[in-house]
Coordinates of N, CA and C in Angstrom, one line a residue:
X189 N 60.4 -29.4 -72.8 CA 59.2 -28.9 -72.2 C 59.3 -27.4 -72.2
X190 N 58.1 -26.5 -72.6 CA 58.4 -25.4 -72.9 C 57.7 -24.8 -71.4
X191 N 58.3 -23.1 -70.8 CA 57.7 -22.8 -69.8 C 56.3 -22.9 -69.2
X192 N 55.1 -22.7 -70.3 CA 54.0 -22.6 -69.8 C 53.5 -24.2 -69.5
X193 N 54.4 -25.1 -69.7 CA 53.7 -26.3 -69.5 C 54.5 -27.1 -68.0
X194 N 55.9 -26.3 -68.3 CA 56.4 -26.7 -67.1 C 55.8 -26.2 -65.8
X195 N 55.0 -25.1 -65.9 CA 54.2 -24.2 -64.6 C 53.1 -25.1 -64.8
X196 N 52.2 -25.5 -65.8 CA 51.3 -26.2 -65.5 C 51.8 -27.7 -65.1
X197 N 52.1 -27.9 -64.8 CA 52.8 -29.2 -64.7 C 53.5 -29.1 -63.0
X198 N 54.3 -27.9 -62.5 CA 54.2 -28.0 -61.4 C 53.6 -27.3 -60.3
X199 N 52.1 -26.9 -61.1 CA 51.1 -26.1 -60.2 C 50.1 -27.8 -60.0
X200 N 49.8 -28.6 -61.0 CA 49.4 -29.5 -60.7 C 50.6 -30.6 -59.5
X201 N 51.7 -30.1 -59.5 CA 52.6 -31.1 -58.2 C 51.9 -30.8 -57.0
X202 N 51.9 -29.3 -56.8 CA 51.8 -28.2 -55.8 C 50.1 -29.0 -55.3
X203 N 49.9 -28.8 -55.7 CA 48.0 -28.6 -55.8 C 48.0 -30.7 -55.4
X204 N 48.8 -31.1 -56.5 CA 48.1 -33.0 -56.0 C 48.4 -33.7 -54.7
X205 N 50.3 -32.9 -54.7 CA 50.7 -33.3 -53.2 C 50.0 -33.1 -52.2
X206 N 50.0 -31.5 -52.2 CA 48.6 -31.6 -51.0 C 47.7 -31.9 -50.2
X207 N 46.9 -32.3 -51.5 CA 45.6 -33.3 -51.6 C 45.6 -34.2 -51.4
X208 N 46.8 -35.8 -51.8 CA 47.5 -36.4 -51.3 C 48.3 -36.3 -49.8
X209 N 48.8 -35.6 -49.1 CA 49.6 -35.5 -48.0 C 48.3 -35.4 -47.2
X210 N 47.4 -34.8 -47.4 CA 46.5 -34.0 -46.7 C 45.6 -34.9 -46.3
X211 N 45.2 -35.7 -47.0 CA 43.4 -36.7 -47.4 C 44.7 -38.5 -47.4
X212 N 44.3 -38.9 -48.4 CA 44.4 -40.6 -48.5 C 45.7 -40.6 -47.8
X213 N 46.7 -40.0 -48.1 CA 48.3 -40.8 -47.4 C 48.2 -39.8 -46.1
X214 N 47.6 -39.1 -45.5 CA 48.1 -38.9 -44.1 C 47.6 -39.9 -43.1
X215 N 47.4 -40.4 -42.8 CA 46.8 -41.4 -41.8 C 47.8 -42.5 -41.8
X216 N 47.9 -43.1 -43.1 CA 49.0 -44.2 -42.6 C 50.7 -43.3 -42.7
X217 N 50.9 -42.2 -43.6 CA 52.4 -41.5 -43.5 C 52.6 -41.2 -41.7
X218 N 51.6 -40.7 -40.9 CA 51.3 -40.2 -39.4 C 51.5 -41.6 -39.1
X219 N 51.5 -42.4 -39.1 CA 51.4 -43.7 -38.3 C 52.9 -43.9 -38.4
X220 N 53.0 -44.1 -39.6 CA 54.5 -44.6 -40.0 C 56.0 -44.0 -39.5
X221 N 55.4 -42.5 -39.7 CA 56.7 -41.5 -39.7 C 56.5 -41.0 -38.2
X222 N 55.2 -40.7 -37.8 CA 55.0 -39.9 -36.5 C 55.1 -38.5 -37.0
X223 N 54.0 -37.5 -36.1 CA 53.2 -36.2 -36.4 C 54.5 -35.5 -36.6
X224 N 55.6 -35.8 -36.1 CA 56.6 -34.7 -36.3 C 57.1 -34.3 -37.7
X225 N 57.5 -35.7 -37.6 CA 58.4 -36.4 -39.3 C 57.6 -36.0 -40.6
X226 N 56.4 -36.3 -40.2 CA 54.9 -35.6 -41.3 C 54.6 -34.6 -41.7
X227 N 54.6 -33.8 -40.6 CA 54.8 -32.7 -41.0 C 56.6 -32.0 -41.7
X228 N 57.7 -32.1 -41.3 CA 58.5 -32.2 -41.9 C 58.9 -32.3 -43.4
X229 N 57.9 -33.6 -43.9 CA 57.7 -34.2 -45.0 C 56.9 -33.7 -46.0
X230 N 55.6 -32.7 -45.3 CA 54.4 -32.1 -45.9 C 55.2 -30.4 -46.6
X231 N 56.0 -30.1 -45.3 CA 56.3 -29.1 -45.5 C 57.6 -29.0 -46.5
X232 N 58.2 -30.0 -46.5 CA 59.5 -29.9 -47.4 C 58.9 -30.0 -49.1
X233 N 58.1 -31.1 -49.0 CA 57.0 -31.1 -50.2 C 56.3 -29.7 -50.9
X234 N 55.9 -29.1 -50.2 CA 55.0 -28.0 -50.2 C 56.3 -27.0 -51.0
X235 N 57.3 -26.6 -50.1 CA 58.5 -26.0 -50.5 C 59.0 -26.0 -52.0
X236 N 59.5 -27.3 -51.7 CA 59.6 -28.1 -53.4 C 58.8 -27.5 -54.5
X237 N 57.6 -28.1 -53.9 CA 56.8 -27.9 -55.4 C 56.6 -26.2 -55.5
X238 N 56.2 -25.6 -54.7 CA 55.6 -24.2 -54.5 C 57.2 -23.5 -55.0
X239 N 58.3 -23.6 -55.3 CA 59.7 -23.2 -55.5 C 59.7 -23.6 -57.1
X240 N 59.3 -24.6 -57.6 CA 59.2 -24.6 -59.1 C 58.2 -23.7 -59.5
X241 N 56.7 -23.9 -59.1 CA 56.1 -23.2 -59.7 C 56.6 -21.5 -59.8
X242 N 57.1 -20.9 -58.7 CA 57.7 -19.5 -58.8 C 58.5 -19.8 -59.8
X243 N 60.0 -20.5 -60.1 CA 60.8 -20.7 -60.7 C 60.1 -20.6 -62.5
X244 N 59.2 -21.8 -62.5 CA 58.3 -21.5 -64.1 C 57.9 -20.3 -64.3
X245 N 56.8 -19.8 -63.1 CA 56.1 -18.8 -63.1 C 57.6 -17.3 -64.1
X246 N 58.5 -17.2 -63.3 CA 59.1 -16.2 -63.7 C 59.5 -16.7 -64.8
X247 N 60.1 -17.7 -65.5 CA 60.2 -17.8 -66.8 C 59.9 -18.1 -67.8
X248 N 58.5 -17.5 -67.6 CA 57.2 -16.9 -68.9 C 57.4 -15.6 -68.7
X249 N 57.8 -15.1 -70.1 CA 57.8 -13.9 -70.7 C 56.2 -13.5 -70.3
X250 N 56.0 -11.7 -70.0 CA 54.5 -11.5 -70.2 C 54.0 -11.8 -71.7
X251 N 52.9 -12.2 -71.9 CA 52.3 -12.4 -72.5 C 51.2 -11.4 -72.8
X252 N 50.6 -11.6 -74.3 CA 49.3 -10.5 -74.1 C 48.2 -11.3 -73.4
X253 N 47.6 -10.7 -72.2 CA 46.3 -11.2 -71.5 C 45.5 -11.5 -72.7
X254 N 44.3 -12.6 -72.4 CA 43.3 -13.0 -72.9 C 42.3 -11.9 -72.8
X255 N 42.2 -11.3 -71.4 CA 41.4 -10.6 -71.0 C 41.8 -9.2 -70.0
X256 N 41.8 -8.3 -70.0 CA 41.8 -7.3 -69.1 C 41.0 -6.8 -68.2
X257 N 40.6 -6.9 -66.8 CA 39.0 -6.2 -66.5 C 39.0 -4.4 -66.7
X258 N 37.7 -4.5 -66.9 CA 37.7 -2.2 -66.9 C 38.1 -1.6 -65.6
X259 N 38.8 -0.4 -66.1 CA 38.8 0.4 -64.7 C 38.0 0.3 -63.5
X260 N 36.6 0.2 -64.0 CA 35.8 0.3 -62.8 C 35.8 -0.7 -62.0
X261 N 36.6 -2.1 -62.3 CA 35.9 -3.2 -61.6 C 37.6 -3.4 -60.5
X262 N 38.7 -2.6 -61.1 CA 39.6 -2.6 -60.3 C 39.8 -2.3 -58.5
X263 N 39.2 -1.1 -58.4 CA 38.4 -0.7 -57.1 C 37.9 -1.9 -56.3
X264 N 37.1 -2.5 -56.9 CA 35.4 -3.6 -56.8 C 36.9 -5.1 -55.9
X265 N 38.1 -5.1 -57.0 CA 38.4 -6.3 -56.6 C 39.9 -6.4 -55.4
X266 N 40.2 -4.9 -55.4 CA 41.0 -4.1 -54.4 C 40.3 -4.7 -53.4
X267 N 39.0 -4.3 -53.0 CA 38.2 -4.6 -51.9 C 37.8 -5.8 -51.6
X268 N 37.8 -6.8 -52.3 CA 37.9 -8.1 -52.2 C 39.3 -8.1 -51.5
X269 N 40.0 -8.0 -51.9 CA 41.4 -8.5 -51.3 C 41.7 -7.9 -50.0
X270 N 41.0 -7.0 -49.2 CA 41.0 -6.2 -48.2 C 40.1 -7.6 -47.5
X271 N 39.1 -8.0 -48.3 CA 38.1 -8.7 -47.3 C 39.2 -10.0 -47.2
X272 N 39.6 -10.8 -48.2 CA 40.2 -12.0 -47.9 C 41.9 -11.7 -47.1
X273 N 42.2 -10.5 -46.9 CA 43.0 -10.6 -46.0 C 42.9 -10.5 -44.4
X274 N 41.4 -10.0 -44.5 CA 41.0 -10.4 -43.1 C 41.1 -11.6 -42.5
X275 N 39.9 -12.0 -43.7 CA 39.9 -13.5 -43.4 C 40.6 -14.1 -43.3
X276 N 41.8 -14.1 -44.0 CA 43.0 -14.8 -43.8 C 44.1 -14.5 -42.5
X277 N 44.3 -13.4 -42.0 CA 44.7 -12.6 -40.5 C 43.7 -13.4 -39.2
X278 N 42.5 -13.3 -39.6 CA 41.4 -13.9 -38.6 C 41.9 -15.5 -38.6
X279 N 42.1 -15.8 -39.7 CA 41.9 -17.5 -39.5 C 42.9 -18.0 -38.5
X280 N 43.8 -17.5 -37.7 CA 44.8 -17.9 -37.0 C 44.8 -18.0 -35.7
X281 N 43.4 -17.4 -35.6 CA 42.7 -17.4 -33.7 C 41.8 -18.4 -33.9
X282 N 42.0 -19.4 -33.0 CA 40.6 -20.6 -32.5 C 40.6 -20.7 -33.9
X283 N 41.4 -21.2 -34.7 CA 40.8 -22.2 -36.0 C 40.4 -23.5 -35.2
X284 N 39.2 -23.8 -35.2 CA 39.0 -25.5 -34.7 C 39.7 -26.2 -36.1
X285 N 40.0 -26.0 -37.3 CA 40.1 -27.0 -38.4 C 41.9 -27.3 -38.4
X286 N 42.9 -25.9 -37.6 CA 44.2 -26.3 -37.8 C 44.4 -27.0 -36.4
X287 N 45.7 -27.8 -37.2 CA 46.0 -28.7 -35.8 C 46.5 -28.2 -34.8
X288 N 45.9 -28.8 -33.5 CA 46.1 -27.9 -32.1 C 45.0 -28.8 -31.2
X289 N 45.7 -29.2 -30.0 CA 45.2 -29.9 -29.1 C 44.1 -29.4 -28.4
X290 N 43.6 -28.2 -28.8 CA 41.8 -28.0 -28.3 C 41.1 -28.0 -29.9
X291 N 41.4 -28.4 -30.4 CA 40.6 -28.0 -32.1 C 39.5 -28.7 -31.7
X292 N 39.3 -29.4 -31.3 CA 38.0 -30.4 -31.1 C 36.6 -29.5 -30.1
X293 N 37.5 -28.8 -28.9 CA 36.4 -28.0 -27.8 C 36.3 -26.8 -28.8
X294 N 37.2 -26.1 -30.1 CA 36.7 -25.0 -30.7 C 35.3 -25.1 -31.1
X295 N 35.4 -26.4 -32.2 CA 34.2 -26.5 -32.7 C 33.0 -26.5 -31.7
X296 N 32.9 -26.4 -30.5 CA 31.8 -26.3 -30.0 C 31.6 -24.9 -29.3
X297 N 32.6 -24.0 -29.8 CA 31.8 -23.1 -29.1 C 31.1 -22.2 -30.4
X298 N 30.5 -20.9 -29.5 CA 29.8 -20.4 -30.8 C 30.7 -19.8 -31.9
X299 N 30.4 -19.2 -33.4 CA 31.0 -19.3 -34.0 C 31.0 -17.9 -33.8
X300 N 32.2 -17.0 -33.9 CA 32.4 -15.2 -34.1 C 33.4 -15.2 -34.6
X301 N 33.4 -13.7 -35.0 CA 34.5 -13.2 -36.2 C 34.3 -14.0 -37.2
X302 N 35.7 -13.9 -37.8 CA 35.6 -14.4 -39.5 C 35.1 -15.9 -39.5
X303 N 34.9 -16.7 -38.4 CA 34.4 -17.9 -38.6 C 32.7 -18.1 -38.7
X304 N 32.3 -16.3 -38.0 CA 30.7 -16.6 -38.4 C 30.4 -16.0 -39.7
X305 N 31.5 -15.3 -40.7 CA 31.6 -15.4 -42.1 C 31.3 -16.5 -42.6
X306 N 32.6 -17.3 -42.4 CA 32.5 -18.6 -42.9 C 33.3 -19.4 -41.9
X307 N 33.2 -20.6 -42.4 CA 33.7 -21.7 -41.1 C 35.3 -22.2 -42.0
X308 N 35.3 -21.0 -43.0 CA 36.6 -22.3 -43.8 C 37.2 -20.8 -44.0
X309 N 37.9 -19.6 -43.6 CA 38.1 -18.0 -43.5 C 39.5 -17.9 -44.6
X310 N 40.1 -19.2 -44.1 CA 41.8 -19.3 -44.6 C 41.5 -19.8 -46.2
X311 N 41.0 -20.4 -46.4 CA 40.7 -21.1 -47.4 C 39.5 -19.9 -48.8
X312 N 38.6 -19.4 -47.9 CA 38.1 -18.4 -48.4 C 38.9 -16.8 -49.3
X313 N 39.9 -16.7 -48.2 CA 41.1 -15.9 -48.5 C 41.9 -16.4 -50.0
X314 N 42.0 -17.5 -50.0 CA 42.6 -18.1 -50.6 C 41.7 -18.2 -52.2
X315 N 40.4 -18.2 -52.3 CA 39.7 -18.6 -52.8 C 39.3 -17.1 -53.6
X316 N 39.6 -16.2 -52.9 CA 39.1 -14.4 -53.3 C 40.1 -13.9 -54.2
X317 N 41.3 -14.7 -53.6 CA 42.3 -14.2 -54.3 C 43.0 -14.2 -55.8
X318 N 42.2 -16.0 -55.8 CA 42.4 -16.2 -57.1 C 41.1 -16.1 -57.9
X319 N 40.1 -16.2 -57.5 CA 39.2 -15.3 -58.6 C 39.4 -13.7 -58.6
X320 N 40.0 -12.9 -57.6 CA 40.2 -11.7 -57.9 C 41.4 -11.6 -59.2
X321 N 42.5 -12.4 -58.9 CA 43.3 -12.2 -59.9 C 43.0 -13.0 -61.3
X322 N 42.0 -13.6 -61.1 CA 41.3 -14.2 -62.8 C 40.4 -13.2 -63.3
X323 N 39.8 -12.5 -62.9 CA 38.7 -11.8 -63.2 C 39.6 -10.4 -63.6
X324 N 40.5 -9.9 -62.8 CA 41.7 -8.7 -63.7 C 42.6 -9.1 -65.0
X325 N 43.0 -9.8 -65.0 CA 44.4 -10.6 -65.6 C 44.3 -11.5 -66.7
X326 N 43.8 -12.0 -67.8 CA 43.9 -13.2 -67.9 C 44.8 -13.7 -68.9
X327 N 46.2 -13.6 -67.8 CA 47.3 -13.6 -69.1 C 47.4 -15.7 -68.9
X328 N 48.3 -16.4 -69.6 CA 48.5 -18.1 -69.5 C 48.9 -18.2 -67.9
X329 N 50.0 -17.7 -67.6 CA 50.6 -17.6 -66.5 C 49.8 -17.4 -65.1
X330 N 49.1 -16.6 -65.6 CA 48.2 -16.4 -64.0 C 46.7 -17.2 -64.4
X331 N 46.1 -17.4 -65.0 CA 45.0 -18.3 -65.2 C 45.8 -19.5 -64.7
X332 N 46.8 -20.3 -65.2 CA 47.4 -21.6 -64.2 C 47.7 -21.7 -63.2
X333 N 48.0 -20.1 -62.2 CA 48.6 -20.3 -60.7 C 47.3 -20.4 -60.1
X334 N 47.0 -19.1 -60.7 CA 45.3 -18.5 -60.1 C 44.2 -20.2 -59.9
X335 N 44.3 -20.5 -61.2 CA 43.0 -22.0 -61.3 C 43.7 -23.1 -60.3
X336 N 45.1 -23.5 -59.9 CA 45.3 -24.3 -59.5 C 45.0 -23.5 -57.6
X337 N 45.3 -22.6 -57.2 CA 45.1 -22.1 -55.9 C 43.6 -22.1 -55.5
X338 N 42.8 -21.8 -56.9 CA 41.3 -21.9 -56.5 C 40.8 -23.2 -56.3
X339 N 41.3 -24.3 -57.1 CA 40.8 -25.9 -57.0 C 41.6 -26.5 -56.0
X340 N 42.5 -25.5 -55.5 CA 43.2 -26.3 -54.1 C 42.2 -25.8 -52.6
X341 N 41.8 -24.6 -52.7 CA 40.7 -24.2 -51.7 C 39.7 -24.3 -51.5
X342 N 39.0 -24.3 -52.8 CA 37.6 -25.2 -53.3 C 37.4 -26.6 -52.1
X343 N 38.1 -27.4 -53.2 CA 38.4 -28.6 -52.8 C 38.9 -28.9 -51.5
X344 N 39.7 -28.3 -50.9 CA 40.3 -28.5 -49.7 C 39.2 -28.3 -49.0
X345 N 38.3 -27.3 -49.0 CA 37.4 -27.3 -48.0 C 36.5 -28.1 -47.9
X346 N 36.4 -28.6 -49.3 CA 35.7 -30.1 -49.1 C 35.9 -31.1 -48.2
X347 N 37.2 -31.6 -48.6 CA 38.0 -32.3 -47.9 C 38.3 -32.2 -46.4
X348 N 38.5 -31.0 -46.4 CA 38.6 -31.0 -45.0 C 37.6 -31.1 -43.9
X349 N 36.0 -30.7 -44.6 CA 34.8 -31.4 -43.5 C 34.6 -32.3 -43.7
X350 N 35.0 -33.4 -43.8 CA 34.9 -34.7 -44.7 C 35.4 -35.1 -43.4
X351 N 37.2 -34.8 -43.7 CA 37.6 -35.4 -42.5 C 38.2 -35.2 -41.3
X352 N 37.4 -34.1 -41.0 CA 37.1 -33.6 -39.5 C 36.0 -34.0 -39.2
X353 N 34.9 -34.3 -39.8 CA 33.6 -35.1 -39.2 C 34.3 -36.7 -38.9
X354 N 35.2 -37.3 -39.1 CA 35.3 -38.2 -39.0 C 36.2 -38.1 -37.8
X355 N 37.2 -37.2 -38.0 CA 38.1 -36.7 -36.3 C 37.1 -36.3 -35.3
X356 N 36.7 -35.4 -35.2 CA 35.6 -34.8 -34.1 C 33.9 -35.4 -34.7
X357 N 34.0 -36.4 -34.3 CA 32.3 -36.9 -35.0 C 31.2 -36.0 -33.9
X358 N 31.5 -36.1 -32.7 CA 30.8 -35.3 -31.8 C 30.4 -33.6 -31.6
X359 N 31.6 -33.0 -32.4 CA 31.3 -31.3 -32.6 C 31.4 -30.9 -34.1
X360 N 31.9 -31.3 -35.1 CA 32.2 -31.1 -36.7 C 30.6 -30.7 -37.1
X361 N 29.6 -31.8 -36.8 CA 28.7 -31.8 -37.9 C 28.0 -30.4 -37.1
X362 N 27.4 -30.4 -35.6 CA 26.9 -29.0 -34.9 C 27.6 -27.8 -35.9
X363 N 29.1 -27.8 -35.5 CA 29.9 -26.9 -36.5 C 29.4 -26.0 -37.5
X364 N 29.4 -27.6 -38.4 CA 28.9 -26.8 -39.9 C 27.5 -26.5 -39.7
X365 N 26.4 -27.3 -38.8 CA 24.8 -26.9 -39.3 C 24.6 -25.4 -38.4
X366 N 25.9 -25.2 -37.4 CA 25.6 -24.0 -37.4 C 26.3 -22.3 -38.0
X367 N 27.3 -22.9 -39.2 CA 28.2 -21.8 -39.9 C 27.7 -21.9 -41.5
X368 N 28.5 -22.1 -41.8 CA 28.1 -21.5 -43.6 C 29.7 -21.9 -44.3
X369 N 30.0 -22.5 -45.3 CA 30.8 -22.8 -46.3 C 30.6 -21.1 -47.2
X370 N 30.0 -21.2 -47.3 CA 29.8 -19.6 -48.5 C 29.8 -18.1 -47.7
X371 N 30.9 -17.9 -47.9 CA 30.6 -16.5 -46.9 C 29.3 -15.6 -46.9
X372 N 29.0 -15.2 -45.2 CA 28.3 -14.6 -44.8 C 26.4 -15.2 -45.1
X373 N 26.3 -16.6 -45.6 CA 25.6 -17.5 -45.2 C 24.8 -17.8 -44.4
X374 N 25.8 -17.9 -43.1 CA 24.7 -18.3 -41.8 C 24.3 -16.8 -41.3
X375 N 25.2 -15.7 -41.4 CA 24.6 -14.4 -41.3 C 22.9 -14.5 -41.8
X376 N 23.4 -14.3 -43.4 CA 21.8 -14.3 -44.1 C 21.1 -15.0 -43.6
X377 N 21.2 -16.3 -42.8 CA 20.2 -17.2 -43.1 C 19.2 -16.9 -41.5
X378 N 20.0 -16.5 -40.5 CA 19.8 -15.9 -39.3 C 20.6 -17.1 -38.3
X379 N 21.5 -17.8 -38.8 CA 21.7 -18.5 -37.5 C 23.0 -17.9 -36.6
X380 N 23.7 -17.0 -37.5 CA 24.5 -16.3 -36.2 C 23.8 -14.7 -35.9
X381 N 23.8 -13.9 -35.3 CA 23.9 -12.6 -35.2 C 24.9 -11.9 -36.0
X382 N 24.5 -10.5 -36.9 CA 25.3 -10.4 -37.7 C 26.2 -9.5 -36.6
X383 N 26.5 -9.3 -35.5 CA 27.8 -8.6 -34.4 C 28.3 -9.7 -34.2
X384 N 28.3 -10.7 -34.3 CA 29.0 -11.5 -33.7 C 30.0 -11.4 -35.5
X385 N 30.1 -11.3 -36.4 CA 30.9 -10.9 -38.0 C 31.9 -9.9 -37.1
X386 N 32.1 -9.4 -36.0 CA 33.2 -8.1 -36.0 C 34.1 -9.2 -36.1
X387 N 35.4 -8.8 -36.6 CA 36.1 -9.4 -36.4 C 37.4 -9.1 -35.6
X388 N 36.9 -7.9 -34.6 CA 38.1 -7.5 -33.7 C 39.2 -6.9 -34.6
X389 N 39.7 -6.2 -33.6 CA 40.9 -5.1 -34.2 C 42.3 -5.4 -34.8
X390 N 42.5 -6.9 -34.4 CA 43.9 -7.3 -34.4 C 43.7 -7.8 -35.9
X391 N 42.6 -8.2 -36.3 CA 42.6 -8.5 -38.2 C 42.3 -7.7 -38.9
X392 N 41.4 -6.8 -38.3 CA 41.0 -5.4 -39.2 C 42.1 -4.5 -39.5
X393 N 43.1 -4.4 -38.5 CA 44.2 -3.9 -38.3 C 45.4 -4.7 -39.4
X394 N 45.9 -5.4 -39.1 CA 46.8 -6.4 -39.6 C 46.3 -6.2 -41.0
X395 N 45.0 -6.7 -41.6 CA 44.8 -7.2 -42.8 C 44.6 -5.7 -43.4
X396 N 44.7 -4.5 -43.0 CA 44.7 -3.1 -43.8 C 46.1 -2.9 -44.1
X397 N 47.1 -2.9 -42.9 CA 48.4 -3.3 -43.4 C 48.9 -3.7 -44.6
X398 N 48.3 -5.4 -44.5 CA 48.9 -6.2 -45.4 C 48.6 -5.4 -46.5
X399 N 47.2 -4.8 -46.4 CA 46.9 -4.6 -47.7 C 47.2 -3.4 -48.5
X400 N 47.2 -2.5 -47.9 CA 48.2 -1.3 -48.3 C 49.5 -2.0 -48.6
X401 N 50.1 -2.4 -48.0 CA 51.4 -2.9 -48.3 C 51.4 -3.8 -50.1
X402 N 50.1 -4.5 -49.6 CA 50.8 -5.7 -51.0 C 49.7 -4.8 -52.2
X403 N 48.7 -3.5 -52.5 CA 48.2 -2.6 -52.9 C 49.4 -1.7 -53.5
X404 N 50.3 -1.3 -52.6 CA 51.5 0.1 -52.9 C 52.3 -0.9 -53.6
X405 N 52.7 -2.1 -53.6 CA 53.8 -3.2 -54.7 C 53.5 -3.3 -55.8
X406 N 51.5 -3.6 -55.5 CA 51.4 -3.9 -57.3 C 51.1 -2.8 -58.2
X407 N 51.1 -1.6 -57.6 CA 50.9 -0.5 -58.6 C 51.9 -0.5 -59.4
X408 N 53.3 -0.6 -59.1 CA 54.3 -0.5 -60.7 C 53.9 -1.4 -61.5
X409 N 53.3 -3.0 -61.1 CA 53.3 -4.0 -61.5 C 52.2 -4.0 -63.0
X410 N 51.0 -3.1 -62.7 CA 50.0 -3.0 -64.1 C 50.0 -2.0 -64.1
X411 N 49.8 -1.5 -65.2 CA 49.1 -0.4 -65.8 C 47.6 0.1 -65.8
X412 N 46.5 -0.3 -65.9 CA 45.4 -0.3 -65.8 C 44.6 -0.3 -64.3
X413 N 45.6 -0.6 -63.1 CA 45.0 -0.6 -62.1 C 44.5 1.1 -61.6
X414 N 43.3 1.2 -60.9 CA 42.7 2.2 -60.5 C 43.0 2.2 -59.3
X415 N 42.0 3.4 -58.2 CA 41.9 3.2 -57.1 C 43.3 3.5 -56.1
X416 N 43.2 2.7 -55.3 CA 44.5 3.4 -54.0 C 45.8 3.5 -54.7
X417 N 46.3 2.6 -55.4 CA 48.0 2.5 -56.2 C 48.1 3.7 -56.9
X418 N 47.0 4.5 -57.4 CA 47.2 5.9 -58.0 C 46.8 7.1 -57.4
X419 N 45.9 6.8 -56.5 CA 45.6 7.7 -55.5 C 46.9 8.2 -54.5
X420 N 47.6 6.8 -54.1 CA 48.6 7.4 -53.3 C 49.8 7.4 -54.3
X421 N 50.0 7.7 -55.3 CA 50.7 8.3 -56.2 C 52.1 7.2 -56.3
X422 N 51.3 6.3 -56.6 CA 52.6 4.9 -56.7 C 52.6 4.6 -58.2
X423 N 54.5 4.7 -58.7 CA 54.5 4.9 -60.2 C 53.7 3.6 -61.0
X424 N 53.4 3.7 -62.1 CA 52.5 2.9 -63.0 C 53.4 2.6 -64.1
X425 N 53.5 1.2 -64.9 CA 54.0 0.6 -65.8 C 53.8 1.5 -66.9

């Protein structure tokens, strides 16, 4: 088996277990094993597979991209990753969707911060990231990590109001008829107030961080990037 198939091969483990652990076998694996053991099980999985794919991932030689984006759109997708690091920072307060013994009274309160973006913020993040990195890059190697991370967020967010309406039948569906799956949605549509979008200081904060931080890493990493990695004078490939 040659590398690029071995990565595809264990971005599809990464991406099925999930979806599996997550959806059809959690219900009876939780019964069987108990919440502890499950998760245990979820996470050692996750490990596993997410440990090959790095493992393949580094041994693909670069290749020539299919595609490169222009200078100008470098900036454009910088800022994207500033936004899904919010959202990803924010998703860690009052998520009603992660497990936690009030997830059920979350969904009933009103929706603010990055939840009146969107109601799925972690997943969103997740979802910016890999079209941001498809839309710069389009070497074999990252088109496979990238498409598997976006069909796992996509999808997951499917899945996951699927079967949270079936966990909280009483607050899930209010939930969604009063948020938005597509960021900044229920903003447009008028059902939240667009002040109620601040997302407070502790993500705006945090996720500028992160972002300078993982911004100043990848400037050695391409050549062609514009914007802050050369402005603050970080060496270039």
């Amino acid at each position: 088996m040659n590398a690029t198939a071995s990565l595809a091969l264990a971005t599809a483990a990464f991406v099925g277990t999930h979806f599996l652990l997550s959806h059809p076998l959690r219900a009876g694996l939780v019964a069987r094993l108990g919440q502890g053991a499950f998760t245990g099980l979820y996470s050692l999985v996750a490990f596993v597979t997410l440990g090959w794919m790095i493992l393949a991932w580094r041994s693909i030689d670069h290749s020539s991209p299919l595609w490169v984006a222009p200078l100008w759109w470098w900036p454009v997708a910088s800022a994207l990753m500033l936004l899904a690091l919010i959202l990803l920072v924010g998703s860690f307060a009052s998520n009603p969707a992660l497990p936690h013994p009030g997830a059920k009274a979350r969904a009933s309160r009103p929706a603010a911060g990055v939840f009146a973006i969107t109601r799925h913020p972690m997943n969103w993040s997740f979802i910016l990231w890999a079209l941001v990195h498809i839309s710069l890059w389009g070497s074999p190697r990252n088109l496979i990590v990238a498409g598997g991370v976006l069909i796992l967020a996509l999808f997951g967010s499917i899945g996951q109001d699927s079967k949270k309406r079936k966990l909280y039948p009483e607050t899930w569906g209010s939930w969604e008829a009063r948020t938005s799956f597509v960021p900044f949605g229920a903003l447009a549509a008028g059902k939240i107030p667009w002040r109620a979008a601040l997302p407070g200081w502790i993500p705006l904060v945090a996720g500028l961080v992160l972002w300078l931080a993982i911004t100043w890493y990848h400037a050695p990493l391409v050549s062609p990037i514009g914007g802050l990695g050369r402005t603050l004078g970080g060496p270039l490939a």
